[in-house]
Tab-separated table of C-alpha atoms and ligand atoms in Angstrom:
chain	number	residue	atom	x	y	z
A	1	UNK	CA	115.446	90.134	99.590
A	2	UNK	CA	112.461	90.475	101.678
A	3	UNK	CA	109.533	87.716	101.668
A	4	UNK	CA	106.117	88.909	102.379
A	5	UNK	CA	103.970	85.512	103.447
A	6	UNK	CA	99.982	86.311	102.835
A	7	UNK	CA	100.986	88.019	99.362
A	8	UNK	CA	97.739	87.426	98.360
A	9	UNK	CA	95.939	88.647	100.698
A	10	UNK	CA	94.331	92.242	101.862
A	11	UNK	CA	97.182	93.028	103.539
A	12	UNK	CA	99.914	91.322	102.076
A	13	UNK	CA	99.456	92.589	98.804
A	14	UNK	CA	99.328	96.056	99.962
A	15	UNK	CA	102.535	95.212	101.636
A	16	UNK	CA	104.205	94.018	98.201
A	17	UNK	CA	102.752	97.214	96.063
A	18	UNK	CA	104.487	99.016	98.439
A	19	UNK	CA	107.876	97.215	98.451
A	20	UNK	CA	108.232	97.159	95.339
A	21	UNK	CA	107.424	100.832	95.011
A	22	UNK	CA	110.163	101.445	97.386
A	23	UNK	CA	112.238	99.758	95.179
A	24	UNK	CA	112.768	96.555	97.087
A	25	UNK	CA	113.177	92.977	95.955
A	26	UNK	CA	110.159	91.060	96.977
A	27	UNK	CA	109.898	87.350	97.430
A	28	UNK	CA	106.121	86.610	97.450
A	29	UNK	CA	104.892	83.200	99.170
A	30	UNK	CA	101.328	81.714	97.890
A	31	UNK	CA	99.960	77.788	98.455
A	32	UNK	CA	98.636	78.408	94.517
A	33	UNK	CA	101.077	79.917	91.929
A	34	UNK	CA	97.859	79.408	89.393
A	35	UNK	CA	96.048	81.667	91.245
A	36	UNK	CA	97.910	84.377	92.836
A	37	UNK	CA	97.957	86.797	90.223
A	38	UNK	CA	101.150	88.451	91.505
A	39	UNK	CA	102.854	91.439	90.530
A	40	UNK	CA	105.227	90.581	87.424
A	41	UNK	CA	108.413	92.584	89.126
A	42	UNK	CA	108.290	89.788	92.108
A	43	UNK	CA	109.686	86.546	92.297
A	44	UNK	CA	107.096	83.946	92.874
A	45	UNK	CA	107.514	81.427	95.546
A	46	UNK	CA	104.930	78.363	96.163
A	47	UNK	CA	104.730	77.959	100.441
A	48	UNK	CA	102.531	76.838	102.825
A	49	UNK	CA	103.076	76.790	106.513
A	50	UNK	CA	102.057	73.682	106.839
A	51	UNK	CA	105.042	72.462	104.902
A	52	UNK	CA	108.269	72.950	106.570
A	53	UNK	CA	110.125	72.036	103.619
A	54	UNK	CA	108.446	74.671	101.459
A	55	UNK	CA	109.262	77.427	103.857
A	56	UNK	CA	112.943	76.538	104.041
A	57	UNK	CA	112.923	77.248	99.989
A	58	UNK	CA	110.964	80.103	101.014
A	59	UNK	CA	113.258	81.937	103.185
A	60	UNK	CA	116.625	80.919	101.064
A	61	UNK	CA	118.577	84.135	100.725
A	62	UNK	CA	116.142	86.299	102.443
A	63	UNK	CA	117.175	89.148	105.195
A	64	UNK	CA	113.322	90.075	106.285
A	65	UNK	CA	110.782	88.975	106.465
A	66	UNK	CA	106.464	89.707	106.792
A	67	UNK	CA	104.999	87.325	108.454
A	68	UNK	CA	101.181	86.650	108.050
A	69	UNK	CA	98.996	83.656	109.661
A	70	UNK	CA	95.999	83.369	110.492
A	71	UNK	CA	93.724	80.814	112.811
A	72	UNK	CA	93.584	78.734	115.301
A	73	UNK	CA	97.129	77.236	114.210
A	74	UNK	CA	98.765	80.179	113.974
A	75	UNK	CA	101.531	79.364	116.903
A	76	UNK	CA	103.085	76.321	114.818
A	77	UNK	CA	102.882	78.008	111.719
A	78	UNK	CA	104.580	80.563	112.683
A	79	UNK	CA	107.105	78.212	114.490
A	80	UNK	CA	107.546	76.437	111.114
A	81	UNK	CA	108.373	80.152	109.575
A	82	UNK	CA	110.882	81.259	112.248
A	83	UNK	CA	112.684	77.835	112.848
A	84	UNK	CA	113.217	78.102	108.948
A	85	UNK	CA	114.285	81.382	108.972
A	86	UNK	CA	116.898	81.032	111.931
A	87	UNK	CA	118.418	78.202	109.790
A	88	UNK	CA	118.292	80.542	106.738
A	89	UNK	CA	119.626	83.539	108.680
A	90	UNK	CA	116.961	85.498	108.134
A	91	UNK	CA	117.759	88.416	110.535
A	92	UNK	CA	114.282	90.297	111.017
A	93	UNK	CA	110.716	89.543	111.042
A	94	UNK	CA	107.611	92.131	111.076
A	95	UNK	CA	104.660	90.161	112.413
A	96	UNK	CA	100.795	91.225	111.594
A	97	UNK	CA	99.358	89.831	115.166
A	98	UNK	CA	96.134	91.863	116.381
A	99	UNK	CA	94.550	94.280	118.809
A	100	UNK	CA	92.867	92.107	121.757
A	101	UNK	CA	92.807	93.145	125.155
A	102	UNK	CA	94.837	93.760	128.105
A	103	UNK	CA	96.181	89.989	130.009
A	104	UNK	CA	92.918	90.160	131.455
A	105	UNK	CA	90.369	90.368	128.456
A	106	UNK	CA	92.866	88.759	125.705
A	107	UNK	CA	90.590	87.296	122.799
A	108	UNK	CA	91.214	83.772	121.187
A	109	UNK	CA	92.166	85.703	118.202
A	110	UNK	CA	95.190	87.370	119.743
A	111	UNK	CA	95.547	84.472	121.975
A	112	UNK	CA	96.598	82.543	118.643
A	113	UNK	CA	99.179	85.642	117.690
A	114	UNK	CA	100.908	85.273	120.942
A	115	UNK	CA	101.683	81.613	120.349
A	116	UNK	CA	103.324	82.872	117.248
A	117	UNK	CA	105.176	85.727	118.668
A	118	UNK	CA	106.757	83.412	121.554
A	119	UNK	CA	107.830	81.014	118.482
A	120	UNK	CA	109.553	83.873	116.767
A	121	UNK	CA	111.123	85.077	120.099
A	122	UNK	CA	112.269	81.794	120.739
A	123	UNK	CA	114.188	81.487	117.750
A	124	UNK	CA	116.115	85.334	118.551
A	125	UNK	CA	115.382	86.643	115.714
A	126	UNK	CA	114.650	90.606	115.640
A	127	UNK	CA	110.654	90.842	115.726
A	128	UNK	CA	108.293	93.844	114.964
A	129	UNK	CA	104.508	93.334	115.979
A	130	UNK	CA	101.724	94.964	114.422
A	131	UNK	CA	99.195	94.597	116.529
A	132	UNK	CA	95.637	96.242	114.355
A	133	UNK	CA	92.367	96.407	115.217
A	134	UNK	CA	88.984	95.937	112.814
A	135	UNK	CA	89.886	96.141	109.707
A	136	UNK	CA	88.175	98.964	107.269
A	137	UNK	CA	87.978	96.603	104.848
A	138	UNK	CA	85.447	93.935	107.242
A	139	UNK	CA	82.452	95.914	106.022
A	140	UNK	CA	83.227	94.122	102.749
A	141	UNK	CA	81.205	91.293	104.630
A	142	UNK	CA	77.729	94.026	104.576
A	143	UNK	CA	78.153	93.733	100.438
A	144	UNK	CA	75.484	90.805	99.785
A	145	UNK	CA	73.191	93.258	102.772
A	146	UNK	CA	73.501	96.357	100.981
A	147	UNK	CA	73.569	95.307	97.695
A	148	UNK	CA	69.861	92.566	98.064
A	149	UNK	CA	68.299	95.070	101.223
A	150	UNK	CA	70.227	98.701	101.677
A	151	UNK	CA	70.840	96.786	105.031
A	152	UNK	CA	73.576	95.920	107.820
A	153	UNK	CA	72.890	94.025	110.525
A	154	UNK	CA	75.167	94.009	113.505
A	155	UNK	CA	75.537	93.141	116.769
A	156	UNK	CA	78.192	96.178	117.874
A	157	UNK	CA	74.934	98.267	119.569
A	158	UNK	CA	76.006	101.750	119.759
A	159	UNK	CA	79.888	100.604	120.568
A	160	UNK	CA	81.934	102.726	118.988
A	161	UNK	CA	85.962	101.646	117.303
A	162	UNK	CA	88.480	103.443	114.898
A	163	UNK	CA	88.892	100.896	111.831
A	164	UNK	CA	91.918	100.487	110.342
A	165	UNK	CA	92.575	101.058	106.804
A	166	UNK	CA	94.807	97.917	105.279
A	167	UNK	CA	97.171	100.234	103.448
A	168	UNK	CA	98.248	102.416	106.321
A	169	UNK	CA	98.940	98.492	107.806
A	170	UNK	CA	101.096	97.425	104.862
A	171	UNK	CA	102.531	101.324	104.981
A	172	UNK	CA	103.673	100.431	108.689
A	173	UNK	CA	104.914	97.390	108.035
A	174	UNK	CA	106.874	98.577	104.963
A	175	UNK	CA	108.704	101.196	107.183
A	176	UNK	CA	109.587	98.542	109.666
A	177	UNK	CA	111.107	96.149	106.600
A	178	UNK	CA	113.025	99.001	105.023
A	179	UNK	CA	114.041	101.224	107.793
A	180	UNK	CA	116.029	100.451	111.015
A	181	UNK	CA	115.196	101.234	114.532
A	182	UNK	CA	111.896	98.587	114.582
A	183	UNK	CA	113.234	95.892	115.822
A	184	UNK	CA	111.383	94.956	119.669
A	185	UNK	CA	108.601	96.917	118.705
A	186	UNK	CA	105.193	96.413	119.112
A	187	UNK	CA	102.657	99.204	117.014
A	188	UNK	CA	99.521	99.399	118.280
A	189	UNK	CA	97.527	100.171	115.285
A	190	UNK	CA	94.038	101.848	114.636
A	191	UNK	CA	91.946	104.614	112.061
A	192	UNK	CA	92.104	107.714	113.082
A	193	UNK	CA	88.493	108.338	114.708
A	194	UNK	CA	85.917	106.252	116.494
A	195	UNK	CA	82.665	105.308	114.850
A	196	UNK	CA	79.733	103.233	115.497
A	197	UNK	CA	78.373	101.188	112.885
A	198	UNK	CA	75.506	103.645	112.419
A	199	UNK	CA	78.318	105.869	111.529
A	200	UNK	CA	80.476	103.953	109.258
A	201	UNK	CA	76.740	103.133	107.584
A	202	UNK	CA	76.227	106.291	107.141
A	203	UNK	CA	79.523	107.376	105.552
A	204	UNK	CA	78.903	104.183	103.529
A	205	UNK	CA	75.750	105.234	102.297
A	206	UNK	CA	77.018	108.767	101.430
A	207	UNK	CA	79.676	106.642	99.355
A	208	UNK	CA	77.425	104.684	97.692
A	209	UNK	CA	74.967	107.022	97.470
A	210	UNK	CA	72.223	104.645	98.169
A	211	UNK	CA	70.385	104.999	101.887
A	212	UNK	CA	71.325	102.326	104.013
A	213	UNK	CA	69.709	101.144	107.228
A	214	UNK	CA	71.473	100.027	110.398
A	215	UNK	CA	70.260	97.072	111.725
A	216	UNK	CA	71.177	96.266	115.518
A	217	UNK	CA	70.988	92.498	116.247
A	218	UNK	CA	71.741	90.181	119.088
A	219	UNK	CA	74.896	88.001	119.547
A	220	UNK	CA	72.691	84.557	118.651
A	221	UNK	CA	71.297	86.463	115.605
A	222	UNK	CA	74.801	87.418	114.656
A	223	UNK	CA	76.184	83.712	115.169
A	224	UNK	CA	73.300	82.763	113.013
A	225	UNK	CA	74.325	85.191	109.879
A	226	UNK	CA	77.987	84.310	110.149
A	227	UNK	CA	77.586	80.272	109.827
A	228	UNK	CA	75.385	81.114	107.167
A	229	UNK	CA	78.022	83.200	105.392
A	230	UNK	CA	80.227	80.208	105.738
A	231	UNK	CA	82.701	81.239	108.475
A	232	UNK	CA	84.054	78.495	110.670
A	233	UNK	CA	82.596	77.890	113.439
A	234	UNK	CA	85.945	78.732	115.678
A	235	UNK	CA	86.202	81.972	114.355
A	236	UNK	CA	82.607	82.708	115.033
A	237	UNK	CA	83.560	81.651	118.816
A	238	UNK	CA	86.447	84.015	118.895
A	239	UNK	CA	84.354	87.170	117.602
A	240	UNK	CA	81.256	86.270	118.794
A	241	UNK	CA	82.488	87.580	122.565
A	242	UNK	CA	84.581	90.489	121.251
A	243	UNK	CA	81.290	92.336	120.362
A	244	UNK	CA	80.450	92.698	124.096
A	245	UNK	CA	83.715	94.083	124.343
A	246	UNK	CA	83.126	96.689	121.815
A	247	UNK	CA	79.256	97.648	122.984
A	248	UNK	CA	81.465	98.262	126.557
A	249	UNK	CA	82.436	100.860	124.981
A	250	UNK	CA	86.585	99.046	125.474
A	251	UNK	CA	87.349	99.094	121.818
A	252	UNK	CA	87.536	102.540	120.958
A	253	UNK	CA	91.018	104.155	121.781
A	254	UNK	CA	92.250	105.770	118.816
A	255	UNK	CA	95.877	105.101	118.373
A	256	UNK	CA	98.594	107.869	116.385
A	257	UNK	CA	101.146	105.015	115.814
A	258	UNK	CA	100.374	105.317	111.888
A	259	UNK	CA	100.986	109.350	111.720
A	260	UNK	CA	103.851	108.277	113.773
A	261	UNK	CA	105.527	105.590	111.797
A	262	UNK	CA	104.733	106.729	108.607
A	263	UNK	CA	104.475	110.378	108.986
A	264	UNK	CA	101.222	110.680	107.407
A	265	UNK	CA	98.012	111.111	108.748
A	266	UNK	CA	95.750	107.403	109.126
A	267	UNK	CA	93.074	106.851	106.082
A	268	UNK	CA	89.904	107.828	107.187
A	269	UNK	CA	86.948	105.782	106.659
A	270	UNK	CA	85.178	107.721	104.425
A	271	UNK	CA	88.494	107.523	102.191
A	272	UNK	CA	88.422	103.797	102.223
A	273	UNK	CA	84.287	103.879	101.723
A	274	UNK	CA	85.114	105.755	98.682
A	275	UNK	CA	87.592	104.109	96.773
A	276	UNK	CA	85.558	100.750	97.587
A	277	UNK	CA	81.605	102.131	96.755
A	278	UNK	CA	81.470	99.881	93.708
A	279	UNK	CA	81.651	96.838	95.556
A	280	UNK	CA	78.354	97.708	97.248
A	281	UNK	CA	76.530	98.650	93.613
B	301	NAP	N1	90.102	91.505	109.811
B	301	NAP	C1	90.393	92.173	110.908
B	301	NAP	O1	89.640	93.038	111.370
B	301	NAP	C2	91.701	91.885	111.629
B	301	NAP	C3	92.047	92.674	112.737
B	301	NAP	C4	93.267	92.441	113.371
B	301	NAP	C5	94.113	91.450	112.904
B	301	NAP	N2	93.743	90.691	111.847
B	301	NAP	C6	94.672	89.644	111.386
B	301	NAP	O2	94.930	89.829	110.013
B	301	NAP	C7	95.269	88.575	109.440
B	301	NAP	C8	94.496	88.371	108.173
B	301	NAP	O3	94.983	89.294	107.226
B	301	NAP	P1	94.311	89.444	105.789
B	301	NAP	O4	92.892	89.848	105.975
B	301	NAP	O5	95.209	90.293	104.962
B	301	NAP	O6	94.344	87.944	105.288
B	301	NAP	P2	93.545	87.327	104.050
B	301	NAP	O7	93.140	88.399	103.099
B	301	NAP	O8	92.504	86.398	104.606
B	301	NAP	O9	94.680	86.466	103.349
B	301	NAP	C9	95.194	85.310	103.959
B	301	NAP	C10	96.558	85.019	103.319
B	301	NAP	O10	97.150	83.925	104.020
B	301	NAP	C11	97.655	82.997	103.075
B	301	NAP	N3	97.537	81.654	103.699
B	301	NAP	C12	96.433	81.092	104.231
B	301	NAP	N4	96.733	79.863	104.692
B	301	NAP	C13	98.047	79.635	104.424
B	301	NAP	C14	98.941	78.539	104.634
B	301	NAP	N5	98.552	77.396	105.213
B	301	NAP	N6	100.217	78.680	104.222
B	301	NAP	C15	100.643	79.805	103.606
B	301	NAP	N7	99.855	80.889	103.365
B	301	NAP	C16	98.568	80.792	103.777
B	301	NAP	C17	96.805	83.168	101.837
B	301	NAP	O11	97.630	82.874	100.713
B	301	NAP	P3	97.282	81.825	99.534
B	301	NAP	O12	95.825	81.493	99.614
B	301	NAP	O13	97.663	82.577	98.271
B	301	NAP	O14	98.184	80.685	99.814
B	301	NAP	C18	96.481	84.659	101.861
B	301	NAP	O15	97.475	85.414	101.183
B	301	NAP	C19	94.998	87.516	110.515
B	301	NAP	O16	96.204	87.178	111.137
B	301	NAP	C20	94.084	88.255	111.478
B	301	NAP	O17	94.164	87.731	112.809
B	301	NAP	C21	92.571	90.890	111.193
């Protein structure tokens, strides 16, 4: 049995579809049964990190595990996870952590992962780390934009970096929970080319077919639209600096760990641009 934590999220559920078409038995942990609209074939499991007692139903019976938190607590979440799954047995865990700089120029973002990947360690369990960078799937946040102006405003500048796309994520971490030789890695992850926003716009707009206009803005005008959009204000701290880090130019290494894991080559963008165009109509 494998349990995949963040089931309902972008990743997570990519990570289950692909399980269970690998013919796996899938565990799948949500905070909201009501809600989750899981897959029928899994079996259903209400967690929440928060709740050590939860988890330790959670991880009863279970040989792997995919482990997926996010924010500022991240390091005793993921402490509640592992300490439950050393009691349970649980014998290997693949960790989604992120891209974020050398020891130098770590972000807060990754800074939280690490505190999560010492828990694991800690506990000796056998520990896979993904470690993406930007997501494809964050220019979902240029929808209300591009739908109300043919707009995106960001503050990259001209900084180019290879987005990911979430499947070839879940496709990596779906080799490491059904195939040996994983364990003490750590897979840098990224798309297969470098693009500016101008560029992803552009492929957008091609998808879309609608023009679209690249906006470049500054870091306080960028703090401004993400409050507005709702996003915490620590989150807006941690990303608010990584921009400079991708105008720098620092953020674009393309990585072939997907082509290598998988044996496939990465999703492009304009493949995820076009199976996602009708979210921008
Ligand atoms: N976006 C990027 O560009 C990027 C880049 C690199 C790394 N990352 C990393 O990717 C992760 C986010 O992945 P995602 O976008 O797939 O996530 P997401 O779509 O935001 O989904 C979050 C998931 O976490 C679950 N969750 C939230 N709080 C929980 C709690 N207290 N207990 C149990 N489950 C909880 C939610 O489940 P329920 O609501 O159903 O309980 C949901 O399934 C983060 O760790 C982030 O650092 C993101």
């Amino acid at each position: 049995m494998i349990l995949v934590t963040g089931a309902t999220g972008t990743v997570g559920r990519e990570v289950v579809s692909q399980l269970l078409a690998a013919g796996k038995k899938v565990r799948a942990m949500t905070r909201n049964l009501a809600k989750a609209r899981l897959d029928s074939r899994v079996e259903a499991v209400k967690g929440d990190f928060n709740e050590r007692d939860s988890l330790a139903r959670a991880v009863e019976g279970v040989e792997r595990i995919f482990s997926l938190t996010l924010g500022p607590q991240t390091g005793i979440h993921e402490k509640n996870l592992a300490q439950a799954a050393k009691q349970a047995g649980v014998r290997h865990i693949v960790k989604l952590s992120a891209m974020g700089g050398d020891e130098q120029t770590r972000n807060v973002i990754r800074k939280w992962h690490d505190e999560g990947e010492r828990a694991i360690r800690e506990t000796g369990i056998g520990l896979t780390v993904l470690l993406p960078g930007a997501f494809m799937s964050n220019a979902l946040h240029w929808r209300e934009s591009i739908r109300a102006q043919g707009k995106v405003f960001s503050n990259y500048g001209d900084g180019k970096l290879p987005p990911v796309h979430p499947r070839d994520i879940a496709a990596v971490a779906t080799r490491a929970l059904t195939s040996d030789g994983h364990e003490g890695k750590s897979y840098p992850l990224s798309g297969p080319e470098a693009l500016s926003i101008a560029e992803q716009v552009e492929i957008l707009s091609g998808a879309i077919g609608k023009p679209l206009e690249y906006i470049p803005i500054n870091d306080e005008a960028a703090r401004v639209g993400m409050a507005k959009a709702g996003m915490p204000s620590l989150l807006i701290d941690a990303l608010v600096p990584f921009a400079q880090f991708i105008r720098d130019g620092k953020a674009a290494r393309v990585f072939q760990t997907i082509q290598e894991v998988t044996g496939r080559p990465a999703f492009t963008f304009s493949d995820w641009a076009r199976e996602n165009a009708a979210a921008f109509r």
